[in-house]
Amino acid sequence: MSDKPDLLNSDQTHVTHDERDMSEEQCYTHLCTRDKILQVSIDLMSEKGYKTVTTKEIAQEAGISEMTVFRHFGSKLKILEDAIDKYSCATPLKQLFEERLLHELEVDLLEISRAYHDVLSRNKKIMLISLKEVNNIPVLKEYLSMHTTKFEVGLIDYFTQMQELGKVIKIKPETLAQSFLSLNFGAFMENIISEDEVTKSQCEEHIVSGVKIFARGLTP
């Protein structure tokens, strides 16, 4: 998304010489306003959906004019793209799979599950927007698969190693990786759509139970 053209400098938005030469104080104000727009947009879109929310509504909630919204971003889609860039949280997967795993199946799967749930939880609002609009906006489909794909690649390699060590039964590593991520993603979705508030301890209990069952089924 970062390699896409900046709509602020396109024909859709006119940036004056004075605006380009803003003082440091003005730039600080600019950034604060921009961040406010992004935060308000994420809150509204996660609650109501991308299509339903208008730039006018975003402006009203942020306490600014609709023209200010367009001056900063140029379009509602640009707001969403920049919000994803700003608020998406990742995890150091290379460190996770190369340094923190012990080749003890249940222990390792629990570590991977916690890391995956942590990423999903920290990206909860953007995840909700993506799930509602994934078929309508390509950038959301890309976002939704981004973290899962990275975890899947690491898991395939991990299950392959564990099979070579004789610690996991012979099933296609790709199938094992997909099944394990589906198990965790399903638990995450159950938590966020539940009418009852799910506590951190309850979520941890779900993760531990799921991992224990999965690991037992894969142990030779």
Tab-separated table of C-alpha atoms in Angstrom:
chain	number	residue	atom	x	y	z
A	1	MET	CA	0.000	0.000	0.000
A	2	SER	CA	2.894	2.345	0.663
A	3	ASP	CA	3.972	2.194	-3.012
A	4	LYS	CA	0.643	3.542	-4.241
A	5	PRO	CA	0.496	7.143	-5.464
A	6	ASP	CA	-0.310	9.732	-2.854
A	7	LEU	CA	-3.805	11.056	-3.568
A	8	LEU	CA	-2.882	14.322	-1.883
A	9	ASN	CA	-0.730	15.146	-4.905
A	10	SER	CA	-3.176	13.854	-7.513
A	11	ASP	CA	-5.698	15.779	-9.551
A	12	GLN	CA	-8.319	15.030	-6.886
A	13	THR	CA	-6.638	17.267	-4.297
A	14	HIS	CA	-4.975	20.660	-4.733
A	15	VAL	CA	-2.114	21.383	-2.332
A	16	THR	CA	-1.019	25.026	-2.283
A	17	HIS	CA	2.547	26.331	-1.954
A	18	ASP	CA	1.688	27.724	1.484
A	19	GLU	CA	0.467	24.321	2.679
A	20	ARG	CA	3.708	22.698	1.508
A	21	ASP	CA	5.712	25.292	3.437
A	22	MET	CA	3.946	24.812	6.761
A	23	SER	CA	5.895	25.612	9.949
A	24	GLU	CA	6.811	22.849	12.431
A	25	GLU	CA	3.919	23.909	14.649
A	26	GLN	CA	1.490	23.693	11.744
A	27	CYS	CA	2.879	20.295	10.754
A	28	TYR	CA	2.296	19.032	14.281
A	29	THR	CA	-1.322	20.199	14.085
A	30	HIS	CA	-1.612	18.548	10.676
A	31	LEU	CA	-0.430	15.205	12.039
A	32	CYS	CA	-2.778	15.395	15.031
A	33	THR	CA	-5.736	16.061	12.750
A	34	ARG	CA	-4.685	13.258	10.429
A	35	ASP	CA	-4.387	10.770	13.279
A	36	LYS	CA	-7.767	11.850	14.621
A	37	ILE	CA	-9.366	11.209	11.229
A	38	LEU	CA	-7.764	7.760	11.021
A	39	GLN	CA	-8.844	6.748	14.528
A	40	VAL	CA	-12.409	8.004	14.080
A	41	SER	CA	-12.659	6.245	10.723
A	42	ILE	CA	-11.492	2.899	12.115
A	43	ASP	CA	-13.955	3.153	15.016
A	44	LEU	CA	-16.908	4.010	12.771
A	45	MET	CA	-16.089	1.510	10.024
A	46	SER	CA	-15.562	-1.381	12.441
A	47	GLU	CA	-18.952	-0.639	13.996
A	48	LYS	CA	-21.020	0.166	10.903
A	49	GLY	CA	-19.041	-1.118	7.932
A	50	TYR	CA	-16.981	0.698	5.324
A	51	LYS	CA	-19.828	1.331	2.870
A	52	THR	CA	-22.221	2.735	5.449
A	53	VAL	CA	-19.838	5.321	6.905
A	54	THR	CA	-19.556	8.602	4.993
A	55	THR	CA	-16.784	11.189	4.952
A	56	LYS	CA	-19.326	13.676	6.311
A	57	GLU	CA	-19.935	11.413	9.312
A	58	ILE	CA	-16.190	10.990	9.828
A	59	ALA	CA	-15.731	14.766	9.772
A	60	GLN	CA	-18.547	15.362	12.258
A	61	GLU	CA	-17.192	12.745	14.660
A	62	ALA	CA	-13.680	14.199	14.399
A	63	GLY	CA	-14.958	17.741	14.928
A	64	ILE	CA	-13.648	19.054	11.607
A	65	SER	CA	-15.005	19.969	8.191
A	66	GLU	CA	-15.500	17.425	5.442
A	67	MET	CA	-13.146	19.513	3.285
A	68	THR	CA	-10.397	18.939	5.863
A	69	VAL	CA	-10.911	15.180	5.540
A	70	PHE	CA	-10.472	15.388	1.771
A	71	ARG	CA	-7.518	17.733	2.070
A	72	HIS	CA	-5.683	15.159	4.194
A	73	PHE	CA	-6.655	11.998	2.302
A	74	GLY	CA	-8.480	12.718	-0.942
A	75	SER	CA	-10.900	9.775	-0.640
A	76	LYS	CA	-12.509	7.413	1.837
A	77	LEU	CA	-10.561	4.484	0.397
A	78	LYS	CA	-7.300	6.340	1.014
A	79	ILE	CA	-8.339	6.811	4.659
A	80	LEU	CA	-8.856	3.060	4.983
A	81	GLU	CA	-5.546	2.218	3.290
A	82	ASP	CA	-3.601	4.618	5.506
A	83	ALA	CA	-5.402	3.363	8.620
A	84	ILE	CA	-4.367	-0.200	7.782
A	85	ASP	CA	-0.767	0.941	7.301
A	86	LYS	CA	-0.782	2.839	10.596
A	87	TYR	CA	-2.690	0.501	12.882
A	88	SER	CA	-1.809	-2.966	11.590
A	89	CYS	CA	0.225	-4.845	14.176
A	90	ALA	CA	2.547	-7.686	13.250
A	91	THR	CA	4.725	-10.060	15.209
A	92	PRO	CA	8.433	-10.928	14.646
A	93	LEU	CA	7.736	-14.273	12.960
A	94	LYS	CA	11.342	-15.045	12.145
A	95	GLN	CA	12.229	-14.828	15.827
A	96	LEU	CA	9.150	-16.862	16.764
A	97	PHE	CA	9.845	-19.790	14.455
A	98	GLU	CA	13.659	-19.760	14.574
A	99	GLU	CA	14.429	-18.877	18.192
A	100	ARG	CA	11.456	-19.401	20.508
A	101	LEU	CA	10.309	-22.905	19.526
A	102	LEU	CA	11.703	-25.946	21.347
A	103	HIS	CA	10.498	-28.779	19.077
A	104	GLU	CA	8.162	-29.913	21.829
A	105	LEU	CA	4.819	-30.116	20.024
A	106	GLU	CA	2.311	-28.930	22.624
A	107	VAL	CA	4.629	-26.259	24.031
A	108	ASP	CA	5.450	-24.904	20.573
A	109	LEU	CA	1.860	-24.899	19.297
A	110	LEU	CA	0.787	-23.006	22.391
A	111	GLU	CA	3.477	-20.385	21.718
A	112	ILE	CA	2.376	-20.065	18.084
A	113	SER	CA	-1.308	-19.858	19.043
A	114	ARG	CA	-0.684	-17.092	21.553
A	115	ALA	CA	1.305	-15.112	18.986
A	116	TYR	CA	-1.431	-15.553	16.361
A	117	HIS	CA	-4.212	-14.535	18.759
A	118	ASP	CA	-2.166	-11.551	19.871
A	119	VAL	CA	-1.893	-10.330	16.266
A	120	LEU	CA	-5.604	-10.875	15.631
A	121	SER	CA	-6.607	-9.142	18.869
A	122	ARG	CA	-4.412	-6.091	18.291
A	123	ASN	CA	-5.871	-5.801	14.795
A	124	LYS	CA	-9.437	-6.461	15.955
A	125	LYS	CA	-11.107	-3.336	14.528
A	126	ILE	CA	-9.434	-3.633	11.146
A	127	MET	CA	-10.270	-7.354	11.133
A	128	LEU	CA	-13.939	-6.518	11.661
A	129	ILE	CA	-13.913	-4.065	8.757
A	130	SER	CA	-12.172	-6.631	6.554
A	131	LEU	CA	-14.648	-9.395	7.355
A	132	LYS	CA	-17.585	-7.145	6.490
A	133	GLU	CA	-16.189	-5.803	3.222
A	134	VAL	CA	-13.628	-8.390	2.082
A	135	ASN	CA	-15.488	-9.197	-1.152
A	136	ASN	CA	-15.915	-5.555	-2.142
A	137	ILE	CA	-12.506	-3.978	-1.492
A	138	PRO	CA	-9.353	-5.753	-2.759
A	139	VAL	CA	-7.043	-4.138	-0.214
A	140	LEU	CA	-9.068	-5.714	2.590
A	141	LYS	CA	-8.815	-9.178	1.081
A	142	GLU	CA	-5.055	-8.677	0.880
A	143	TYR	CA	-4.961	-7.506	4.496
A	144	LEU	CA	-7.098	-10.367	5.787
A	145	SER	CA	-4.810	-13.005	4.308
A	146	MET	CA	-1.533	-11.224	5.088
A	147	HIS	CA	-0.930	-12.400	8.666
A	148	THR	CA	-2.453	-15.846	8.114
A	149	THR	CA	-0.220	-16.495	5.105
A	150	LYS	CA	2.923	-15.614	7.058
A	151	PHE	CA	1.943	-17.898	9.929
A	152	GLU	CA	1.013	-20.663	7.486
A	153	VAL	CA	4.453	-20.622	5.851
A	154	GLY	CA	6.138	-20.863	9.253
A	155	LEU	CA	3.851	-23.673	10.366
A	156	ILE	CA	4.434	-25.720	7.215
A	157	ASP	CA	8.164	-25.585	7.813
A	158	TYR	CA	7.701	-26.389	11.503
A	159	PHE	CA	5.463	-29.432	10.898
A	160	THR	CA	7.903	-30.674	8.244
A	161	GLN	CA	10.759	-30.514	10.753
A	162	MET	CA	8.693	-32.230	13.430
A	163	GLN	CA	7.793	-35.056	11.048
A	164	GLU	CA	11.478	-35.528	10.195
A	165	LEU	CA	12.161	-35.808	13.942
A	166	GLY	CA	9.379	-38.386	14.258
A	167	LYS	CA	7.335	-36.165	16.579
A	168	VAL	CA	4.317	-35.595	14.297
A	169	ILE	CA	2.295	-38.150	12.328
A	170	LYS	CA	2.609	-38.196	8.533
A	171	ILE	CA	-0.052	-35.837	7.203
A	172	LYS	CA	0.642	-33.149	4.600
A	173	PRO	CA	2.242	-30.211	6.480
A	174	GLU	CA	0.121	-27.807	4.413
A	175	THR	CA	-3.042	-29.509	5.670
A	176	LEU	CA	-1.833	-29.412	9.272
A	177	ALA	CA	-0.945	-25.722	9.024
A	178	GLN	CA	-4.314	-24.777	7.528
A	179	SER	CA	-6.219	-26.849	10.083
A	180	PHE	CA	-4.327	-25.357	13.009
A	181	LEU	CA	-4.865	-21.784	11.834
A	182	SER	CA	-8.553	-22.483	11.185
A	183	LEU	CA	-8.888	-23.775	14.726
A	184	ASN	CA	-7.382	-20.601	16.124
A	185	PHE	CA	-9.184	-18.225	13.790
A	186	GLY	CA	-12.487	-19.890	14.652
A	187	ALA	CA	-11.805	-19.415	18.373
A	188	PHE	CA	-10.948	-15.765	17.755
A	189	MET	CA	-14.153	-15.174	15.782
A	190	GLU	CA	-16.238	-16.879	18.454
A	191	ASN	CA	-14.775	-14.512	21.026
A	192	ILE	CA	-15.393	-11.282	19.107
A	193	ILE	CA	-18.962	-12.094	18.073
A	194	SER	CA	-19.975	-13.418	21.492
A	195	GLU	CA	-22.586	-11.298	23.226
A	196	ASP	CA	-20.816	-11.893	26.527
A	197	GLU	CA	-17.532	-10.182	27.349
A	198	VAL	CA	-14.754	-12.741	26.973
A	199	THR	CA	-12.046	-12.263	29.580
A	200	LYS	CA	-8.353	-12.716	28.917
A	201	SER	CA	-8.311	-15.820	31.116
A	202	GLN	CA	-11.227	-17.354	29.193
A	203	CYS	CA	-9.480	-16.722	25.905
A	204	GLU	CA	-6.314	-18.329	27.256
A	205	GLU	CA	-8.330	-21.341	28.381
A	206	HIS	CA	-9.736	-21.743	24.852
A	207	ILE	CA	-6.253	-21.574	23.371
A	208	VAL	CA	-4.765	-24.093	25.817
A	209	SER	CA	-7.616	-26.575	25.351
A	210	GLY	CA	-7.502	-26.364	21.565
A	211	VAL	CA	-3.748	-26.823	21.442
A	212	LYS	CA	-3.844	-29.789	23.825
A	213	ILE	CA	-6.437	-31.614	21.658
A	214	PHE	CA	-4.616	-30.776	18.413
A	215	ALA	CA	-1.212	-31.847	19.737
A	216	ARG	CA	-2.566	-35.097	21.129
A	217	GLY	CA	-4.060	-35.945	17.743
A	218	LEU	CA	-0.751	-35.366	15.944
A	219	THR	CA	1.511	-37.235	18.358
A	220	PRO	CA	2.631	-40.651	16.956
